[in-house]
Coordinates of C-alpha atoms in Angstrom, one line a residue:
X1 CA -1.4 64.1 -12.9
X2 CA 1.3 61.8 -14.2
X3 CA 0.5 58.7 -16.6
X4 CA 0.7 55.3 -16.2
X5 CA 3.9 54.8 -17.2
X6 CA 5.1 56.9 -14.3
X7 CA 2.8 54.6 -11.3
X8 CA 5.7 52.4 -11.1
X9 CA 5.0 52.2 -7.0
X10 CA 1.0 52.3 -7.4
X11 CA 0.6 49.7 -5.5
X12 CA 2.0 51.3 -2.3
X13 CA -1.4 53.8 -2.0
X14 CA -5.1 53.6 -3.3
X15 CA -4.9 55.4 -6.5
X16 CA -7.4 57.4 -8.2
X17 CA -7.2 57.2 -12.3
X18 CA -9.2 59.1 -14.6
X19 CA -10.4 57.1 -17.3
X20 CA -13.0 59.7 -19.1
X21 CA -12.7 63.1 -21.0
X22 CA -16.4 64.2 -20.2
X23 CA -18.4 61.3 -22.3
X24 CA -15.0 60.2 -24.3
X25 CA -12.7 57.2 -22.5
X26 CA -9.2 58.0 -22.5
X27 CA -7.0 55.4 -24.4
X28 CA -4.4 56.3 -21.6
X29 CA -5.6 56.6 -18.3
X30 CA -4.2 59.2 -16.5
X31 CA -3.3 58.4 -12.2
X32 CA -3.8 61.6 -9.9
X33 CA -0.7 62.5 -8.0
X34 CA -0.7 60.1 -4.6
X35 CA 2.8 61.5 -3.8
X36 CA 6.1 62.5 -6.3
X37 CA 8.4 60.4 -5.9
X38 CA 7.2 58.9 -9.3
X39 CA 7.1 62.1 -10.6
X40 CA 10.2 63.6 -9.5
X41 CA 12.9 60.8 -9.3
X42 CA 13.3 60.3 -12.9
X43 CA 14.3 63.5 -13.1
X44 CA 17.1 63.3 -10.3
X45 CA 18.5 59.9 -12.2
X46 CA 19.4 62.9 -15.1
X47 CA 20.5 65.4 -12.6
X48 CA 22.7 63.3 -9.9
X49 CA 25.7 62.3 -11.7
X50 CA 28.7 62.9 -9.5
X51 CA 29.2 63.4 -6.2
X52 CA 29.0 67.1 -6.7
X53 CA 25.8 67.2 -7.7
X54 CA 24.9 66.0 -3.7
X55 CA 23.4 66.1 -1.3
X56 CA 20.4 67.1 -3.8
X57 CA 17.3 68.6 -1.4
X58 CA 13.9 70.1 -2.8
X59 CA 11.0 70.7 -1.0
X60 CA 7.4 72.0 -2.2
X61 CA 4.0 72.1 -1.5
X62 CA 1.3 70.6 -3.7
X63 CA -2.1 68.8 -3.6
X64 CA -2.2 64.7 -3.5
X65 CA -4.6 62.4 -3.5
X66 CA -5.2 58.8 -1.8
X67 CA -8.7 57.0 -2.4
X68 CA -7.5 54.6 1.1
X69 CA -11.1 54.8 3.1
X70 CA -14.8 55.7 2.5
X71 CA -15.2 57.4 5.8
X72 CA -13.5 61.1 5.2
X73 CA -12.8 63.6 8.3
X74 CA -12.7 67.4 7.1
X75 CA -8.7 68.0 7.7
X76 CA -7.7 65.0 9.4
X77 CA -8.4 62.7 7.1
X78 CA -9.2 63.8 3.3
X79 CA -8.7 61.9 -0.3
X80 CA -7.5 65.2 -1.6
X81 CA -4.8 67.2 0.5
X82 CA -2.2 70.0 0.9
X83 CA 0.9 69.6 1.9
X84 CA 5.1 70.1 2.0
X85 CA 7.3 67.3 1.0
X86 CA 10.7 67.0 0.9
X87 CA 12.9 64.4 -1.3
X88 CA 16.5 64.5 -0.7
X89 CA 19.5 62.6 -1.8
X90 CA 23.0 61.9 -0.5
X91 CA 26.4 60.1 -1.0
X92 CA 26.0 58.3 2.1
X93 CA 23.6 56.8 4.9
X94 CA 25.7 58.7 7.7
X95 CA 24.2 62.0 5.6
X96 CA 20.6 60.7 5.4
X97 CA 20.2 58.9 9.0
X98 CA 21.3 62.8 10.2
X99 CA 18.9 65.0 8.1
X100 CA 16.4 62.3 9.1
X101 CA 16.8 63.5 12.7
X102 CA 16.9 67.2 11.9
X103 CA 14.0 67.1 9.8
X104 CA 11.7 65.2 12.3
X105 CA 13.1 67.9 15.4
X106 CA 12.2 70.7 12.5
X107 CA 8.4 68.9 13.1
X108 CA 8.3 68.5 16.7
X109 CA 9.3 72.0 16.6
X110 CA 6.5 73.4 14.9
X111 CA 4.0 71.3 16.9
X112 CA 5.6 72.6 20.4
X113 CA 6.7 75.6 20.1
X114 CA 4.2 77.0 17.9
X115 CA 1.1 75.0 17.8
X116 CA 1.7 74.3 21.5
X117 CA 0.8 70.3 21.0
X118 CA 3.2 67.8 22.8
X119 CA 4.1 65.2 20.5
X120 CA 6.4 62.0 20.9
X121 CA 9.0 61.2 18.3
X122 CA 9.9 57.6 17.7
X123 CA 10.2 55.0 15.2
X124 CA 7.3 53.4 13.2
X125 CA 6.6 49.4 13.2
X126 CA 7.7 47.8 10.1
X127 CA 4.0 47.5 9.7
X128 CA 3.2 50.6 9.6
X129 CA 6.0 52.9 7.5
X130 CA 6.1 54.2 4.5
X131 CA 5.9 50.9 2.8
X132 CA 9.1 52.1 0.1
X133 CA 11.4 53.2 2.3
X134 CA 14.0 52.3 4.7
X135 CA 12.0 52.9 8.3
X136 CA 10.3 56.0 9.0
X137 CA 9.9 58.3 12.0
X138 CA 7.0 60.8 13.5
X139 CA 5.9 62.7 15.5
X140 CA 3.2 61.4 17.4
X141 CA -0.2 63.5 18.9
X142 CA -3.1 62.2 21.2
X143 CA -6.5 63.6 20.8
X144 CA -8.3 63.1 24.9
X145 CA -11.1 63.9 23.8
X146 CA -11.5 61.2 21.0
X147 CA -9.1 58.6 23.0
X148 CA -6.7 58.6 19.4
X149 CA -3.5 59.0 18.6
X150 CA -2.8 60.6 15.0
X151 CA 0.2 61.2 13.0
X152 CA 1.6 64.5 13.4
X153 CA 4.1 64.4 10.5
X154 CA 7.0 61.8 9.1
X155 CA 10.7 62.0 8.5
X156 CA 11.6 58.4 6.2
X157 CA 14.4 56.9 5.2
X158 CA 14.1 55.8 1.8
X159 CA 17.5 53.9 1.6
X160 CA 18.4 53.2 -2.0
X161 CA 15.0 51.3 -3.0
X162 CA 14.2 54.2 -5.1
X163 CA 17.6 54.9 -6.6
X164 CA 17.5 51.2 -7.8
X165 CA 13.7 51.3 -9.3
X166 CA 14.6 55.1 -10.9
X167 CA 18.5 54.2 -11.7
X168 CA 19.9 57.2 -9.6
X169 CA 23.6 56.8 -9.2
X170 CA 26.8 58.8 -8.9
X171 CA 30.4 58.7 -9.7
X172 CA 32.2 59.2 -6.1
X173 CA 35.4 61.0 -5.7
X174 CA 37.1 57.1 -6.6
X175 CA 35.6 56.7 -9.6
X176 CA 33.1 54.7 -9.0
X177 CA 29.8 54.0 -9.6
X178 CA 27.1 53.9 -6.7
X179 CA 23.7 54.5 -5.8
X180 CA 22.5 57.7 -3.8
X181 CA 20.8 56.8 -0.3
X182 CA 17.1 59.3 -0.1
X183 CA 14.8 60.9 2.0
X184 CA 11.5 61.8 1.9
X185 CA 9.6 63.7 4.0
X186 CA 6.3 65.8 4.8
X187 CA 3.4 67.2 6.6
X188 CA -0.4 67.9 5.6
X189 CA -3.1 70.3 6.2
X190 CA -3.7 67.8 8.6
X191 CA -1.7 69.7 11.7
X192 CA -5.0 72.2 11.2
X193 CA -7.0 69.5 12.2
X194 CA -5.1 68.4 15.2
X195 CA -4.3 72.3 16.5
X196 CA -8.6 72.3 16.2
X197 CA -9.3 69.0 18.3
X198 CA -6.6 69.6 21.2
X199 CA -6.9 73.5 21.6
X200 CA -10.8 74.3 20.3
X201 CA -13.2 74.1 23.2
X202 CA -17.5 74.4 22.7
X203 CA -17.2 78.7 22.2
X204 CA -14.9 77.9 19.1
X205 CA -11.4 77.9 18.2
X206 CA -8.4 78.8 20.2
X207 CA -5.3 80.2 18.5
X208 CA -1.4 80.0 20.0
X209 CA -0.7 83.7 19.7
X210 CA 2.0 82.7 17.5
X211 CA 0.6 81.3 14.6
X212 CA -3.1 83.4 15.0
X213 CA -3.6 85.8 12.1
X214 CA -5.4 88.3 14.5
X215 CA -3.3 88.4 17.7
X216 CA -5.5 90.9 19.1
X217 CA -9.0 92.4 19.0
X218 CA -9.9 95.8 19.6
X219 CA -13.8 96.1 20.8
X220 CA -15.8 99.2 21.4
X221 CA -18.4 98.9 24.5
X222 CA -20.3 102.7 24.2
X223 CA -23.1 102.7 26.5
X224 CA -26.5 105.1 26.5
X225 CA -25.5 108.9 26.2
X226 CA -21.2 107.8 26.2
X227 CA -19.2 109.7 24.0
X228 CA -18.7 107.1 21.6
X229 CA -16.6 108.7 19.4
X230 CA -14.0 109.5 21.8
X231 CA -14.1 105.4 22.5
X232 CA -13.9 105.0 19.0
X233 CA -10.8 107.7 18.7
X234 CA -9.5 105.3 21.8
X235 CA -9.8 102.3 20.3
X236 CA -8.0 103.4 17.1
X237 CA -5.0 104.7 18.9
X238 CA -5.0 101.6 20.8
X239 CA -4.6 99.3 17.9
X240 CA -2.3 101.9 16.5
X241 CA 0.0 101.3 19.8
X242 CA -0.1 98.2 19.2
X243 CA 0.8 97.5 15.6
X244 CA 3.8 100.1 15.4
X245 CA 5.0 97.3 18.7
X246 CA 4.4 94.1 16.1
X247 CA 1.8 92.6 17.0
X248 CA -1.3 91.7 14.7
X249 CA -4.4 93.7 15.8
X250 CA -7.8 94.6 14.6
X251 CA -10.9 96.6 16.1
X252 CA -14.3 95.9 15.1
X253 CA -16.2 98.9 14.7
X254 CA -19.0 97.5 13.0
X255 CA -22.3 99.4 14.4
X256 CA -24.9 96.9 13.1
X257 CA -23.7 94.1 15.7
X258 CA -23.7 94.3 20.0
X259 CA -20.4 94.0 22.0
X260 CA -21.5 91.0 22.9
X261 CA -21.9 89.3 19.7
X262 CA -18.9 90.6 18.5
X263 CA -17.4 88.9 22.1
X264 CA -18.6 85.7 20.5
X265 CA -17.6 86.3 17.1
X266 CA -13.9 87.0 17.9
X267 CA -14.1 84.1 20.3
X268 CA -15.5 81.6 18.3
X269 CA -12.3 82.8 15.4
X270 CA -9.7 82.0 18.7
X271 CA -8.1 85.2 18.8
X272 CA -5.9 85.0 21.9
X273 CA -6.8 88.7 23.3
X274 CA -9.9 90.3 23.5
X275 CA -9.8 94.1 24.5
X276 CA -12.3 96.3 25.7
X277 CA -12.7 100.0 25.8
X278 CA -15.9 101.4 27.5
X279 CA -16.4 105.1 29.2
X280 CA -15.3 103.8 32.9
X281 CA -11.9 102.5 30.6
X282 CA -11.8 106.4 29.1
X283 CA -12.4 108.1 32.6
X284 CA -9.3 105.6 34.3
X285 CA -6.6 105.8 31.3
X286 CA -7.2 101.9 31.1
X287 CA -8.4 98.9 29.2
X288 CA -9.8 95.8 29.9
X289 CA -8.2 92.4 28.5
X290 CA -10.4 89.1 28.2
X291 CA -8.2 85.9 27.7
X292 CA -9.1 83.2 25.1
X293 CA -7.7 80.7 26.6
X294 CA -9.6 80.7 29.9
X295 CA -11.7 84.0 30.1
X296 CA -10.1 85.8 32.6
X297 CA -10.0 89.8 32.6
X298 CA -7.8 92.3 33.6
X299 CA -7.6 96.1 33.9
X300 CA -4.3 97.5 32.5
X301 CA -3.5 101.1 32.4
X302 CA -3.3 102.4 29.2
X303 CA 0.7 103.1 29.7
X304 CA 2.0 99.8 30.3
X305 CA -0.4 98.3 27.2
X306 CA 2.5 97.2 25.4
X307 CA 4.3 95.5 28.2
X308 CA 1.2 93.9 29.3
X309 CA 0.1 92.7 26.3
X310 CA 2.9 91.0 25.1
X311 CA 3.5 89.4 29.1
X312 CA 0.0 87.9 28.8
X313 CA 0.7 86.8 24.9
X314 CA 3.8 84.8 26.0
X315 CA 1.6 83.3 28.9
X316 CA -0.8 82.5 27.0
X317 CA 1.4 80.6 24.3
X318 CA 3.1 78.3 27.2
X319 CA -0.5 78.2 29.1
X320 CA -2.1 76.2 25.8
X321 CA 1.2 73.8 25.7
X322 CA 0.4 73.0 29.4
X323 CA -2.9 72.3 29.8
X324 CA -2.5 70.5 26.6
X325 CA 0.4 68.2 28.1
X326 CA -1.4 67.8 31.0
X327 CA -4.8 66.5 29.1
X328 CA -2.3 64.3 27.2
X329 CA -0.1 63.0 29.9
X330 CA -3.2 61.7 32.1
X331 CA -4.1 59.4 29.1
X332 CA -1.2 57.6 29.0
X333 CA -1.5 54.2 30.3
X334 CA 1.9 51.8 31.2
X335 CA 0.6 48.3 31.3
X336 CA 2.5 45.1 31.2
X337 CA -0.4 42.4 30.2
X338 CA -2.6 41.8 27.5
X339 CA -5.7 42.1 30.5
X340 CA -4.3 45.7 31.5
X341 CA -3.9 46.6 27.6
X342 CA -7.5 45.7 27.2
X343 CA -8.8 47.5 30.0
X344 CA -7.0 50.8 28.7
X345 CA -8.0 50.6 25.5
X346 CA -11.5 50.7 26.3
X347 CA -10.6 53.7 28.2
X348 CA -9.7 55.4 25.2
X349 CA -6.1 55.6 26.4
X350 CA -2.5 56.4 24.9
X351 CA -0.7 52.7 26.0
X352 CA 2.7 52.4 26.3
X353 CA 3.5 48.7 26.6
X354 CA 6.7 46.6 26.0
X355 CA 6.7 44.5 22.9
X356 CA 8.7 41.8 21.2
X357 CA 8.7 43.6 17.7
X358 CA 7.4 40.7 15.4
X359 CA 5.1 41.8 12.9
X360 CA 2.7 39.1 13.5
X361 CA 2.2 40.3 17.2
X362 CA 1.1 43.4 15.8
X363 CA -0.9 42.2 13.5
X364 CA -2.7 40.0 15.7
X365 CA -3.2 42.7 18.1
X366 CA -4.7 44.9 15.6
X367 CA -7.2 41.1 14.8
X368 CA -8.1 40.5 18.6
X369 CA -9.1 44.7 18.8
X370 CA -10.9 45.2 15.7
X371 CA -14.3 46.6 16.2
X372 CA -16.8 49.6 15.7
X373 CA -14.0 51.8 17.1
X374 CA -11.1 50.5 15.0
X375 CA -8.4 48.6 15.7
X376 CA -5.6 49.4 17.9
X377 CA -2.0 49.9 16.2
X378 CA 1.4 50.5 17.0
X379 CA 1.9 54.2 17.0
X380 CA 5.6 54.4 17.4
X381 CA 8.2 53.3 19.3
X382 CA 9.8 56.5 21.2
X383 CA 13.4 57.6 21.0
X384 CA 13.3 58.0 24.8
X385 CA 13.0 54.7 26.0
X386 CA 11.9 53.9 29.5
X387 CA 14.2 51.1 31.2
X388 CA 13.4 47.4 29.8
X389 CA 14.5 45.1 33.0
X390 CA 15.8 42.1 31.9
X391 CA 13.0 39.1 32.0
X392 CA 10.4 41.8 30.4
X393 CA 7.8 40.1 28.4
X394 CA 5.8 41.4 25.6
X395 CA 2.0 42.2 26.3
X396 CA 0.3 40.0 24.0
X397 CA 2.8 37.7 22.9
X398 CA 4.5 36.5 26.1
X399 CA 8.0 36.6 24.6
X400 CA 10.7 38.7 25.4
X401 CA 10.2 42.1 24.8
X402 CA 12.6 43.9 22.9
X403 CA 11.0 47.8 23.6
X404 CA 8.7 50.0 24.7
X405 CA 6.0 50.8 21.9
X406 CA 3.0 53.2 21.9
X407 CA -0.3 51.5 21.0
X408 CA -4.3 52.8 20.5
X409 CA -6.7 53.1 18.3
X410 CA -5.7 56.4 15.6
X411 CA -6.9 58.4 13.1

């Protein structure tokens, strides 16, 4: 919690005070943390003060909170959440426009190749970034199934606003006085949300081997008069195998549950690999393997287990990024008119639209599609810009359009 003294950017978020000690009102109300650069950036004024103390970079995780909207959404959207933030500082604008780059390809990393959601990095509206900074930059996700885009994660440029409000400055290898150029930048418990909507299907979650805490799950199937403890012994070597090789494993032995609730217990948890050891598995030195993903089985011999299992880990990792791609890549619409824009939006679609880039378009766009759905926004405008031909006009504005901008309704 920081006090009042420290809000010196409150207005930029929805801040929640506390004004009571049980029954007793607080002659000094106290504001819960919204973010830290309030908190922090006094603190680098003191320890910046040549240019060897830069480029100055800390990152941590901590609980914020923002009281922006009355409708919460468990992960997505919450008044109180986790998450890492970065604040950085640097001699020049060269050095922050660079990490600003890195950091947001850190992000798309993490979403891609881990999390196996395609995401689109661009540049926010001057609308919608972080309202202290410079400009900011994200990575973008699309939800199919709700017809929104959300915010995957954002890499800002905070310029030097923040050096001038906190009075952090440097001598430079001249002598001279100047002010540090910052960064900020973070994402939430919110990318738990988004791995849920685009991978999870009506059975329960489904995990990327990569980042799922149980890789693998070991199940017992005795039958009437099988040796079950011989399929137990095989089950526990099985797991055994497989841990010495790396990967995370677990059987369930519990007796008071069915295989198959146990099928649908592991399933509705996500784990990527379901094996099964019954007595015609003991008789034929094999196993049988159950995809999450999409619930097909195979037999592997017992003696290529580890080979097998880590070929259909891998497959399953790039299989989740496709299908998820695909989903994504048949809800984006191109359109060219404010008709077509319409049309797509009521489709629940990702659009991707030229635009002029005047603040009032936008916000007049965001006027004309307000409703029970929301309005639609900007969402970014993408690094990898399509070809503008010359005489392109904007959607809803008519004028000349200056880029091509994702739009749709968002979380």
């Amino acid at each position: 919690m920081v006090a009042p003294s420290f809000i010196t950017v409150a207005k930029l978020f929805q801040v929640a005070w506390v004004t009571k000690s049980g029954s007793t009102d607080l002659d000094v109300h106290i504001a819960i943390r919204p973010t830290s650069e309030t908190v922090m950036y006094p603190y680098y004024s003191k320890w910046i003060r040549g240019h060897r103390d830069l480029p100055l970079k800390l990152n941590q995780w901590c609980n914020v909170v923002r009281w922006e909207f009355s409708h919460p959404t468990p992960f997505i959207r919450s008044r109180e959440f986790l998450w890492q933030e970065g604040h950085t500082a640097f001699a020049t604008k060269v050095e922050a426009d660079e990490e600003v780059l890195e950091i947001l390809e850190l992000y798309r990393r993490i979403y891609e190749e881990y999390l196996e959601i395609p995401v689109i990095k661009g540049k926010k509206s001057e609308l919608e970034k972080f309202a202290g900074g410079l400009y900011t930059t994200s990575v973008e996700a699309f939800i199919p199934n709700t017809g929104r885009g959300i915010q995957g994660a954002t890499s800002h440029c905070l310029g030097q606003n923040f050096a001038k409000m906190f009075e952090i400055n440097f001598e430079n290898e001249k002598g001279e006085k100047q002010m540090v150029w910052q960064n900020s930048w973070a994402y939430s418990t919110r990318t738990i949300g988004v791995l849920v909507m685009v991978h999870g299907d009506d059975n329960g979650l489904v995990l990327p081997p990569k980042v799922a805490s149980v890789q693998v799950v070991v199940i017992p199937v005795p039958y009437k008069d099988a040796d079950t403890q011989a399929i137990f012994d095989a089950c526990s070597e099985t797991v055994n195998t497989l841990s010495k090789a790396g990967f995370r494993v677990e059987a369930d032995f519990r007796d008071n549950y069915s295989p198959g609730w146990k099928y649908s217990h592991w399933e509705m948890k996500g784990v990527p690999l379901r094996i099964e050891i019954g007595p015609k598995d003991l008789v034929n030195s094999q196993v049988r393997i159950v995809r999450r993903d999409n619930s097909a089985k195979t037999d592997i011999p017992m003696a290529k287990l580890t080979e097998k299992v880590k070929e259909m880990l891998d497959d399953v990792q790039q299989s989740l990024f496709d299908a998820a791609k695909q989903k994504r890549d048949a809800c984006i619409k191109v359109v060219k008119t404010w008709d077509e824009f319409m049309e797509a939006l009521n489709q629940k679609k990702m659009i991707l639209a030229p635009w002029c880039d005047e603040e009032e378009v936008e916000k007049d766009v965001k006027a004309r599609t307000k409703g029970e759905m929301g309005a639609a926004k900007t969402l970014c405008s993408p690094f990898d810009q399509p070809e503008l031909p010359e005489g392109t006009l904007c959607f809803a504005s008519g004028k000349p359009a200056k880029k091509w901008t994702y739009w749709g309704r968002s979380y």
